[in-house]
Short mmCIF file of C-alpha atoms and ligand atoms in Angstrom, two decimals:
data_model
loop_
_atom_site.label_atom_id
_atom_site.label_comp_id
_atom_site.label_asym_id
_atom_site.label_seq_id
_atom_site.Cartn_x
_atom_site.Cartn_y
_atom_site.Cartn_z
CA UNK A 1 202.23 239.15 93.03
CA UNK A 2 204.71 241.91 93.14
CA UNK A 3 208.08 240.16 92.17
CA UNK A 4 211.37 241.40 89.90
CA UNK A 5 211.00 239.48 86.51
CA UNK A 6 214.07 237.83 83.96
CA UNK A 7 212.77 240.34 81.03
CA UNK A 8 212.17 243.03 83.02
CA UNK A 9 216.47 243.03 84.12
CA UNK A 10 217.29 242.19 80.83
CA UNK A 11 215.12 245.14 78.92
CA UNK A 12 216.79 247.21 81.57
CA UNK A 13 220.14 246.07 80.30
CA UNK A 14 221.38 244.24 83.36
CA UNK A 15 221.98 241.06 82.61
CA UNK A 16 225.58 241.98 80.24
CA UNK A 17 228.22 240.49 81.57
CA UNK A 18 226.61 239.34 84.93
CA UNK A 19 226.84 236.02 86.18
CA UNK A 20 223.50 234.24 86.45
CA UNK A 21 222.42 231.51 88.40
CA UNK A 22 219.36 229.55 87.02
CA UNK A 23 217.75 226.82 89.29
CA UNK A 24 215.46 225.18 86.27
CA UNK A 25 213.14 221.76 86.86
CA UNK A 26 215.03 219.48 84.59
CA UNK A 27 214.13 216.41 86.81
CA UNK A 28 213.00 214.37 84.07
CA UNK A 29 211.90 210.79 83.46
CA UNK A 30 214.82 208.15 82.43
CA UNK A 31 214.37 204.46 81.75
CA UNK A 32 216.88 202.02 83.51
CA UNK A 33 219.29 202.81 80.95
CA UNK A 34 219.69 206.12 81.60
CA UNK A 35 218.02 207.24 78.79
CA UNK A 36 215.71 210.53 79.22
CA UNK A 37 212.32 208.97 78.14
CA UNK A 38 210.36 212.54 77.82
CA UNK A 39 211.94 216.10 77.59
CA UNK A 40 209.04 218.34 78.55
CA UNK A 41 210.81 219.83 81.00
CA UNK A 42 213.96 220.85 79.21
CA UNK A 43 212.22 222.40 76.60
CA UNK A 44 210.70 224.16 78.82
CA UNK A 45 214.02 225.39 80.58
CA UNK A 46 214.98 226.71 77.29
CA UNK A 47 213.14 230.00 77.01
CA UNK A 48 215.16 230.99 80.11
CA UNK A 49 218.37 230.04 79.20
CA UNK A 50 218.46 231.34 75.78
CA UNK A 51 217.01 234.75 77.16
CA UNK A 52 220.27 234.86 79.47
CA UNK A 53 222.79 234.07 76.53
CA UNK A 54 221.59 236.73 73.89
CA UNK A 55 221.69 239.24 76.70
CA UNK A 56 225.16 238.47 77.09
CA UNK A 57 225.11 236.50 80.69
CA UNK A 58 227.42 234.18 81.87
CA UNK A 59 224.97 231.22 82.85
CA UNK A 60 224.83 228.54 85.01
CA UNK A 61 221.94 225.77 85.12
CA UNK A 62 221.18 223.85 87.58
CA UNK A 63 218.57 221.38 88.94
CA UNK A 64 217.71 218.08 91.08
CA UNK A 65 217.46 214.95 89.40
CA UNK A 66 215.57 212.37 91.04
CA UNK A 67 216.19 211.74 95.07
CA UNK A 68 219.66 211.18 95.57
CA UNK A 69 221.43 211.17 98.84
CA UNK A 70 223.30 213.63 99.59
CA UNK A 71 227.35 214.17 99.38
CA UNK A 72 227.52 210.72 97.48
CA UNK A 73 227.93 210.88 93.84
CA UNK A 74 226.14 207.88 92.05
CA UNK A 75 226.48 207.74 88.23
CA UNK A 76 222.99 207.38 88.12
CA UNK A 77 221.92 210.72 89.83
CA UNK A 78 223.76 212.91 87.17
CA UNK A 79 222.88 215.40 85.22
CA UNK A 80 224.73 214.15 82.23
CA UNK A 81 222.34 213.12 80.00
CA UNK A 82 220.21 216.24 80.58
CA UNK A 83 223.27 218.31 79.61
CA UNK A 84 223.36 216.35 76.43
CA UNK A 85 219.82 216.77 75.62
CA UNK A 86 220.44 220.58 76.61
CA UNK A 87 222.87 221.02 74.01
CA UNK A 88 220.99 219.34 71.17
CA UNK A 89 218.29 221.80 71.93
CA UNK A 90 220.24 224.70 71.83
CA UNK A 91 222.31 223.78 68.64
CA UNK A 92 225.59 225.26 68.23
CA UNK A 93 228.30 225.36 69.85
CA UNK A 94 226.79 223.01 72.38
CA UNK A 95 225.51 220.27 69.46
CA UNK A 96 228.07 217.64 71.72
CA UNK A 97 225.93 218.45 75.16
CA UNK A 98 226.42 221.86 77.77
CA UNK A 99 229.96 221.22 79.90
CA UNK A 100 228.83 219.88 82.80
CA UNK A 101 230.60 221.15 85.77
CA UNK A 102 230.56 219.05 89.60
CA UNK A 103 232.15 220.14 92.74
CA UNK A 104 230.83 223.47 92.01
CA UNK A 105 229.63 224.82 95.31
CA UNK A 106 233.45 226.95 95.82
CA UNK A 107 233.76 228.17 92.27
CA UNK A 108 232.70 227.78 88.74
CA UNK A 109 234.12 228.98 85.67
CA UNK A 110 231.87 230.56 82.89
CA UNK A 111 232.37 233.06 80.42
CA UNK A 112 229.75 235.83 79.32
CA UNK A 113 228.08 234.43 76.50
CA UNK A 114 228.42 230.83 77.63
CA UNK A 115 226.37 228.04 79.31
CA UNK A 116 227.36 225.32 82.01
CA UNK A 117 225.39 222.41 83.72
CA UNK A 118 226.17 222.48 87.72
CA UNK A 119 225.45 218.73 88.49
CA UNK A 120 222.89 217.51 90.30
CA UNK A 121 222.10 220.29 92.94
CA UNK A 122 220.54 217.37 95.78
CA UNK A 123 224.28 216.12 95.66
CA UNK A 124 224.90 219.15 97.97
CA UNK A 125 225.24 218.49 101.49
CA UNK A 126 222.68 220.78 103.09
CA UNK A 127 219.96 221.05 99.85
CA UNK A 128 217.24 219.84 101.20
CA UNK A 129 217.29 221.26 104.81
CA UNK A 130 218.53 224.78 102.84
CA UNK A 131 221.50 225.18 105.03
CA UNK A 132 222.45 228.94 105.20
CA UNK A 133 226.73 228.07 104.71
CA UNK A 134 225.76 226.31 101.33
CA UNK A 135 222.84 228.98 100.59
CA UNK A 136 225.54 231.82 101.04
CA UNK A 137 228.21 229.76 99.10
CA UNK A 138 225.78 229.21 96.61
CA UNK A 139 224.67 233.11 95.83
CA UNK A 140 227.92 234.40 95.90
CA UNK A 141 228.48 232.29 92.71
CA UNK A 142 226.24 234.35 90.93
CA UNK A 143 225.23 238.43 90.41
CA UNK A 144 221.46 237.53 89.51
CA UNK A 145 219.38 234.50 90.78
CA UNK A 146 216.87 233.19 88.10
CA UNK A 147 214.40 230.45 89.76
CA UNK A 148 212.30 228.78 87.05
CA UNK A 149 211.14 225.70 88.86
CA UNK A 150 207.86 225.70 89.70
CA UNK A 151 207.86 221.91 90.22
CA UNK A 152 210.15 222.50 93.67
CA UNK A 153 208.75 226.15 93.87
CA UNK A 154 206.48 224.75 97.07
CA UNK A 155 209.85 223.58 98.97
CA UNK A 156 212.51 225.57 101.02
CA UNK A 157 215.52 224.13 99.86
CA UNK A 158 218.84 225.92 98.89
CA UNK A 159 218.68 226.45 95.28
CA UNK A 160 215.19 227.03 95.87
CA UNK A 161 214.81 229.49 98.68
CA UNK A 162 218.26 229.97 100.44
CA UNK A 163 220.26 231.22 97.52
CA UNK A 164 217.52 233.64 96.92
CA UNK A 165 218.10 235.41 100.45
CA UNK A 166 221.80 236.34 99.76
CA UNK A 167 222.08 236.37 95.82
CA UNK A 168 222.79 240.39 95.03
CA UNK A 169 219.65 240.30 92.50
CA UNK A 170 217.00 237.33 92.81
CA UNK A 171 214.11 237.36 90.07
CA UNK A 172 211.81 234.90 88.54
CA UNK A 173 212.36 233.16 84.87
CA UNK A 174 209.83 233.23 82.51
CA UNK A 175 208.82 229.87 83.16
CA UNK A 176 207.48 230.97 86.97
CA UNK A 177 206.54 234.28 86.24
CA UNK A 178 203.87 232.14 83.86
CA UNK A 179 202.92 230.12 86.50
CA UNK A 180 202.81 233.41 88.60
CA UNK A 181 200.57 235.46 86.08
CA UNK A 182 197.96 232.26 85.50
CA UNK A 183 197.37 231.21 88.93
CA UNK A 184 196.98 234.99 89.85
CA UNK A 185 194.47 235.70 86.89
CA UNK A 186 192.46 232.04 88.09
CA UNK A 187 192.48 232.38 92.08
CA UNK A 188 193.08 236.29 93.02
CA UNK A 189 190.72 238.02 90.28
CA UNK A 190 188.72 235.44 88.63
CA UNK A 191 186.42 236.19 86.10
CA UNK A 192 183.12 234.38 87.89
CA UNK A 193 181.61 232.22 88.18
CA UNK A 194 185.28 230.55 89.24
CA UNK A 195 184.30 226.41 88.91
CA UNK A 196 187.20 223.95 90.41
CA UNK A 197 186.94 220.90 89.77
CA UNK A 198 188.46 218.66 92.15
CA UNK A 199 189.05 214.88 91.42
CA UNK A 200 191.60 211.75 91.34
CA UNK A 201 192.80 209.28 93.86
CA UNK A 202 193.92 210.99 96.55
CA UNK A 203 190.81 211.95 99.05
CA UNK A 204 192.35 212.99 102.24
CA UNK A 205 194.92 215.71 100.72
CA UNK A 206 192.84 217.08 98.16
CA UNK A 207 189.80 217.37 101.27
CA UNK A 208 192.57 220.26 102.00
CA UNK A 209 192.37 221.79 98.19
CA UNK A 210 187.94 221.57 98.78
CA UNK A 211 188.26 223.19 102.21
CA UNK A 212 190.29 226.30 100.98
CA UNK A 213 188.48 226.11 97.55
CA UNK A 214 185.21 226.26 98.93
CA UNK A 215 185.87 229.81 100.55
CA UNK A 216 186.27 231.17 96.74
CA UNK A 217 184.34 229.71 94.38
CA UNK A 218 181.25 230.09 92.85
CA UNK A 219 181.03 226.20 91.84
CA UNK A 220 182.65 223.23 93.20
CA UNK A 221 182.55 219.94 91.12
CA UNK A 222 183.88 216.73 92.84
CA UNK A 223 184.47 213.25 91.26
CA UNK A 224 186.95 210.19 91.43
CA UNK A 225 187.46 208.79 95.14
CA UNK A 226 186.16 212.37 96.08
CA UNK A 227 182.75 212.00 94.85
CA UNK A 228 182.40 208.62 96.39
CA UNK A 229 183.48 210.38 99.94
CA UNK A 230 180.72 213.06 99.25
CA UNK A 231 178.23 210.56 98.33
CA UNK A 232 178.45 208.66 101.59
CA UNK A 233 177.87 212.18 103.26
CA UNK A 234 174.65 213.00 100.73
CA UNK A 235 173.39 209.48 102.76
CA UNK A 236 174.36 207.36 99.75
CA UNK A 237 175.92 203.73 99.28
CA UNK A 238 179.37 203.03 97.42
CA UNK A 239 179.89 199.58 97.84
CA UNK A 240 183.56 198.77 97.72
CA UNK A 241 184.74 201.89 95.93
CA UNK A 242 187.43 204.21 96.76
CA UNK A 243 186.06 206.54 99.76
CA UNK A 244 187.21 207.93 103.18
CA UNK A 245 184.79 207.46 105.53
CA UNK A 246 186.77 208.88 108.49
CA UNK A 247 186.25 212.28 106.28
CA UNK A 248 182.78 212.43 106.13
CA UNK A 249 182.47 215.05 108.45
CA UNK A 250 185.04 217.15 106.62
CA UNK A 251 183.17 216.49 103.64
CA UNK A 252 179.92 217.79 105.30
CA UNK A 253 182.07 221.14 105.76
CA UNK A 254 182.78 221.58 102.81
CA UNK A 255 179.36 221.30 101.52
CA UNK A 256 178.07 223.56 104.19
CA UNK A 257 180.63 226.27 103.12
CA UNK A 258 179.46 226.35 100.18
CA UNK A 259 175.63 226.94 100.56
CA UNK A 260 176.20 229.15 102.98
CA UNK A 261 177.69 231.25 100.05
CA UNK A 262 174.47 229.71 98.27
CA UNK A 263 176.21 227.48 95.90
CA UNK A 264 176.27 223.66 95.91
CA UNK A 265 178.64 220.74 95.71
CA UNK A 266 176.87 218.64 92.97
CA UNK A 267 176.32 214.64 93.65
CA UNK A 268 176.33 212.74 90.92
CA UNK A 269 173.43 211.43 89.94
CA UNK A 270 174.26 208.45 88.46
CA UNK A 271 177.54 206.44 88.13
CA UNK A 272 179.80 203.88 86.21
CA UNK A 273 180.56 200.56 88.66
CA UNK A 274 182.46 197.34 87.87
CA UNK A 275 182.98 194.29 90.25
CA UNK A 276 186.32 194.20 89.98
CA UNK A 277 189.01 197.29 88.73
CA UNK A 278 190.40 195.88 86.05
CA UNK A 279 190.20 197.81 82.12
CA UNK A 280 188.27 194.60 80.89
CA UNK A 281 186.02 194.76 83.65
CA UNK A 282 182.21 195.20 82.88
CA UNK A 283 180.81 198.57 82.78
CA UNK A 284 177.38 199.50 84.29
CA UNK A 285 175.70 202.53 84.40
CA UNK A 286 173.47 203.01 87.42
CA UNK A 287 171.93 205.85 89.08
CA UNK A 288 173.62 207.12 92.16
CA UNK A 289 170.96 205.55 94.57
CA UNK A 290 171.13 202.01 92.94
CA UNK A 291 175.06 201.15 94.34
CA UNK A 292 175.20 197.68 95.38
CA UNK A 293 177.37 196.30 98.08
CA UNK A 294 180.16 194.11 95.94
CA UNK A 295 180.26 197.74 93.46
CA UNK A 296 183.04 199.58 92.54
CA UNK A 297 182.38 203.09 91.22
CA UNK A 298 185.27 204.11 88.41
CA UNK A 299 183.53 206.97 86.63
CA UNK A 300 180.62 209.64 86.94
CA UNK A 301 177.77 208.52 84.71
CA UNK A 302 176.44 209.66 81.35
CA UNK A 303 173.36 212.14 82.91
CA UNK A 304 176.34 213.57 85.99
CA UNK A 305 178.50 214.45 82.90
CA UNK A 306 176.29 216.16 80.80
CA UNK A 307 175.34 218.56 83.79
CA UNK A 308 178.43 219.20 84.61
CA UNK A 309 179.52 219.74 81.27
CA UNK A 310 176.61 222.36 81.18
CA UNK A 311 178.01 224.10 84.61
CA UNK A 312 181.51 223.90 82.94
CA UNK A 313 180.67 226.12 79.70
CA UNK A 314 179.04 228.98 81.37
CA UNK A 315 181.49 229.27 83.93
CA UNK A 316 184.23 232.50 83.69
CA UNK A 317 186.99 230.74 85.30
CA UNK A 318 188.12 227.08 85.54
CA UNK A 319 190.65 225.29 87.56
CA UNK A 320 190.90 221.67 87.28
CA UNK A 321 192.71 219.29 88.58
CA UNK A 322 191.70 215.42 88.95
CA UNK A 323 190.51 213.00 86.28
CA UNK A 324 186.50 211.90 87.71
CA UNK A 325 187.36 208.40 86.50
CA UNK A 326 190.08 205.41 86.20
CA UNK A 327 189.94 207.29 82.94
CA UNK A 328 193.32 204.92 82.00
CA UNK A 329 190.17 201.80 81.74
CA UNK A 330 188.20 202.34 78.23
CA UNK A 331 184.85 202.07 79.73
CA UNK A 332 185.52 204.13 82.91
CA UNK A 333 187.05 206.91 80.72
CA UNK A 334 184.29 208.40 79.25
CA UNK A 335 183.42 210.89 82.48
CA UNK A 336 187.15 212.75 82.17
CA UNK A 337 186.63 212.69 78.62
CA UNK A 338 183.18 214.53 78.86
CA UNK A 339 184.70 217.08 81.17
CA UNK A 340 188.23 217.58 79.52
CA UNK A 341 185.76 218.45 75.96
CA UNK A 342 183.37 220.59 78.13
CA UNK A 343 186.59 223.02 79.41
CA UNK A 344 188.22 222.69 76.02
CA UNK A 345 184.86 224.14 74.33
CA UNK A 346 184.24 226.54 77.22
CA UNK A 347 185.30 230.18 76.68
CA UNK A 348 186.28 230.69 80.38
CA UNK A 349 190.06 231.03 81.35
CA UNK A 350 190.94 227.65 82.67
CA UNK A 351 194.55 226.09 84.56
CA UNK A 352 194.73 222.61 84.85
CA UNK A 353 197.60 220.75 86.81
CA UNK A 354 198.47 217.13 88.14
CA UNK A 355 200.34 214.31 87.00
CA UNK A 356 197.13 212.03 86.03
CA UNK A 357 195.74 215.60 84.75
CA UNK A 358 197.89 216.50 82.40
CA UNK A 359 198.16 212.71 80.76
CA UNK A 360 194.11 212.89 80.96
CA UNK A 361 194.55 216.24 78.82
CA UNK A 362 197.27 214.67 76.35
CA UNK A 363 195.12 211.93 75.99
CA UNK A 364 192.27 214.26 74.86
CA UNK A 365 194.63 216.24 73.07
CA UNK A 366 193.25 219.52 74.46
CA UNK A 367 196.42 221.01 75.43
CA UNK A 368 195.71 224.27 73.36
CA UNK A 369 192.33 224.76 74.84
CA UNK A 370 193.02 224.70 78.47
CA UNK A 371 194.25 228.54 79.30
CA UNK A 372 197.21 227.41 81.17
CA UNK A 373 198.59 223.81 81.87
CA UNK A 374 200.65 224.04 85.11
CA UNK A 375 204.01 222.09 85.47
CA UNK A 376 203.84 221.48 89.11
CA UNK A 377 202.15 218.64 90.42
CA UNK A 378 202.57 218.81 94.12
CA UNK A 379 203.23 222.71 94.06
CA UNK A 380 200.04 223.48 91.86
CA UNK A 381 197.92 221.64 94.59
CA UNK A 382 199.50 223.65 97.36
CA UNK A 383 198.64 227.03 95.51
CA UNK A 384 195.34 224.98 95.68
CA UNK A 385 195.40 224.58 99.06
CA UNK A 386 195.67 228.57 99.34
CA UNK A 387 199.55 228.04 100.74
CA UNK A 388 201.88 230.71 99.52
CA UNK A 389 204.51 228.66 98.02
CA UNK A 390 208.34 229.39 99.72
CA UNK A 391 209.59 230.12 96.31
CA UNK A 392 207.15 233.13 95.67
CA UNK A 393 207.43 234.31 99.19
CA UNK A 394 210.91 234.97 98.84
CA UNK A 395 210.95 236.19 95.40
CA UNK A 396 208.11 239.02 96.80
CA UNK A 397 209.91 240.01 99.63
CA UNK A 398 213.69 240.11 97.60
CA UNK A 399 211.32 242.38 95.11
CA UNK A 400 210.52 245.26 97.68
CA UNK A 401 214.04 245.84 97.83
P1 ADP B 501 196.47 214.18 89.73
O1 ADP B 501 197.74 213.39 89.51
O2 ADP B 501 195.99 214.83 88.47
O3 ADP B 501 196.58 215.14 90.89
P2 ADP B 501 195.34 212.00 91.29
O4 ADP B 501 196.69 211.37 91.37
O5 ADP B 501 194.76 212.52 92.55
O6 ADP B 501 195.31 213.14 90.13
O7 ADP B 501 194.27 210.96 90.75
C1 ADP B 501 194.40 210.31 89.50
C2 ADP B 501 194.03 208.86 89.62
O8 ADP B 501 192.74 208.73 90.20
C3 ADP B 501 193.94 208.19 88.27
O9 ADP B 501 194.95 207.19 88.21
C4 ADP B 501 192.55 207.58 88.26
O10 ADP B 501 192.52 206.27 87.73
C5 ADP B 501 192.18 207.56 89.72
N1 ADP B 501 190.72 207.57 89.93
C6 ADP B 501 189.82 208.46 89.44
N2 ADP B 501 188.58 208.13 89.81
C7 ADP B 501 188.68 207.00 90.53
C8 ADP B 501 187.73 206.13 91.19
N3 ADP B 501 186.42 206.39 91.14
N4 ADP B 501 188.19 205.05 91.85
C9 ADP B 501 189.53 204.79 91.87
N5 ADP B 501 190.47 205.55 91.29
C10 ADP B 501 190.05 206.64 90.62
MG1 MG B 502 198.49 211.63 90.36
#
């Protein structure tokens, strides 16, 4: 995808002296205290920031945090203890936390050289709906627009899409462009066979992902509540697991799409099932056609994984997303396991994303054998759905001038 890039302004020297705007994903997990709990995503703001500084920018940050509503200011919704955090990470001078500026829509005050924190930017009457007075308020704060989100890159919103209409110079941060470059290299020009995996909880959105998957890839795994959906449609029982069978008929699609490109959508051949979903539940492997009526299926079995696992190694390109088990139970983990070791120890490119995904790849600590591990839940499965994303449609067209 054609669009202008942070590094490529600042090794043409244009970033001295300019004021730039940075809308970073720094909505991160707090416990009722307040307290930020994990910091993932402000290290990974940091790159960007620090890039800006040493090339002599005056820089704002901003972000959401949280829903809040907007034009009332709750203590809880602020960005204060993100700006702290901030300023540990960058050391000196900002050791005491980034100045955190609020009110900031009509002016803000920053020096070349210097970071400040604009407060929470869902505060901003107008955000959400991208209003085109704030949007225009918004860019004329700044010379260049950096967007490094890729969390909210799959939503219109003001400091995701409007301010990069009117901002004199709108570009991507390093942390998009990554996103850019990994989901082009997996979905646009895969090294084949491309193999998605598809799993997890939720059937009827991620029928969506299959449907647009199934016109590109060579191999199309299913497990989790999805495999249970496409066993009813292979003719086969489930008992009482997670399934939806209002979908069979999408589900039928999908497997039609894909032999007519003569490839299949594997069943699994034999499953994990409790009574009851609980982690102390009792285990049972059966095979696939042995499902009794009071079952619940929680994982692919043994034989499904180790032919998957085979499918996964000699494939050129993976994309996963999905654990194919309650892979937080013990005995119903072993499935994701088997298939988080197969990509590790596969040479193909792979890019995983999703929430349960990337704790299902912490757990397995295979974080530096997955190719790229996207930071967008909801906006990695729209790219996965084939939907441009409103952040990189803008960010394309700003590029052609
Ligand atoms: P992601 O967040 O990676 O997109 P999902 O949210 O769609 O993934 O799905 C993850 C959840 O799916 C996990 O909590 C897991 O326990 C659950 N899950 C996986 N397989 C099953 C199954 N067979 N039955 C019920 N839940 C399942
Ligand atoms: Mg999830």
């Amino acid at each position: 995808m054609n669009i202008l890039r942070l590094d490529q302004l600042i090794a043409q020297g244009k970033l001295a002296g300019q004021r730039v705007f940075i809308r970073a994903d720094l909505n991160v997990p707090q416990d009722d205290a307040g307290r930020i709990t994990e910091d993932t995503r402000i290290r990974a703001s940091l790159p960007a920031i620090r890039m800006a500084l040493a090339a002599g920018a005056a820089v704002m940050v901003t972000s959401h945090l949280g829903r809040p509503t907007e034009g009332q200011f709750k203590a809880a919704d602020s960005l204060a203890p993100v700006a702290l955090r901030l300023g540990e990470l960058l050391g000196h001078p900002y050791e005491n936390g980034v100045p955190l500026v609020s009110g900031w829509v009509d002016g803000v005050n920053v020096q070349p050289g210097q970071v400040v924190m604009l407060e929470n930017c869902r505060l901003n009457q107008g955000e959400k709906k991208n209003d085109e007075a704030l949007a225009r308020k918004m860019a004329a704060l700044c010379d260049i627009y950096v967007n490094d989100a890729f969390g909210t890159a799959h939503r219109a919103e003001g400091t995701t899409y409007g301010i990069a209409q009117f901002a004199p110079i709108a570009c991507a941060g390093p942390l998009l462009s990554a996103e850019i470059d990994a989901i082009s290299q997996a979905l646009s020009a895969p090294k084949r066979p491309l193999v998605a995996i598809v799993a997890g909880s939720k059937v009827s959105s991620k029928l969506t992902i299959l449907n647009a998957l199934s016109a590109k890839v060579d191999g199309l795994i299913v497990g989790g509540g999805i495999a249970n959906t496409f066993m009813l449609a292979a003719g086969l029982k489930v008992g009482k697991s997670l399934a939806e069978p209002d979908l069979l008929d999408a589900a039928r699609a999908v497997i039609a799409a894909m032999a007519g490109r003569g490839a299949a959508v594997p069943i699994p051949v034999d499953v994990v099932c409790a009574k009851r979903f609980a982690a102390d539940a009792e285990a049972t492997v059966k095979a696939a056609s042995d499902v009794d009526d009071d079952d619940l299926i929680l994982d692919i079995g043994p034989q499904t994984s180790a032919l998957l696992a085979e499918q996964i190694k000699s494939a050129g390109t993976i994309v996963w997303n999905g654990p194919v088990g309650v892979f937080e139970f013990e005995a119903f983990s072993h499935g994701t396991e088997a298939i988080a070791r197969a990509i590790a120890a596969s040479p193909a490119f792979s890019i995983a994303g999703g929430g349960d995904t990337l704790a299902a790849i912490a757990k397995y600590g295979i974080e530096r054998d997955v190719g790229y591990i996207s930071t967008g839940g909801g906006a990695f499965l729209e790219v996965l759905e084939g939907k441009t994303l409103p952040a990189f449609e803008i960010l394309a067209r700003r590029a052609q001038g």
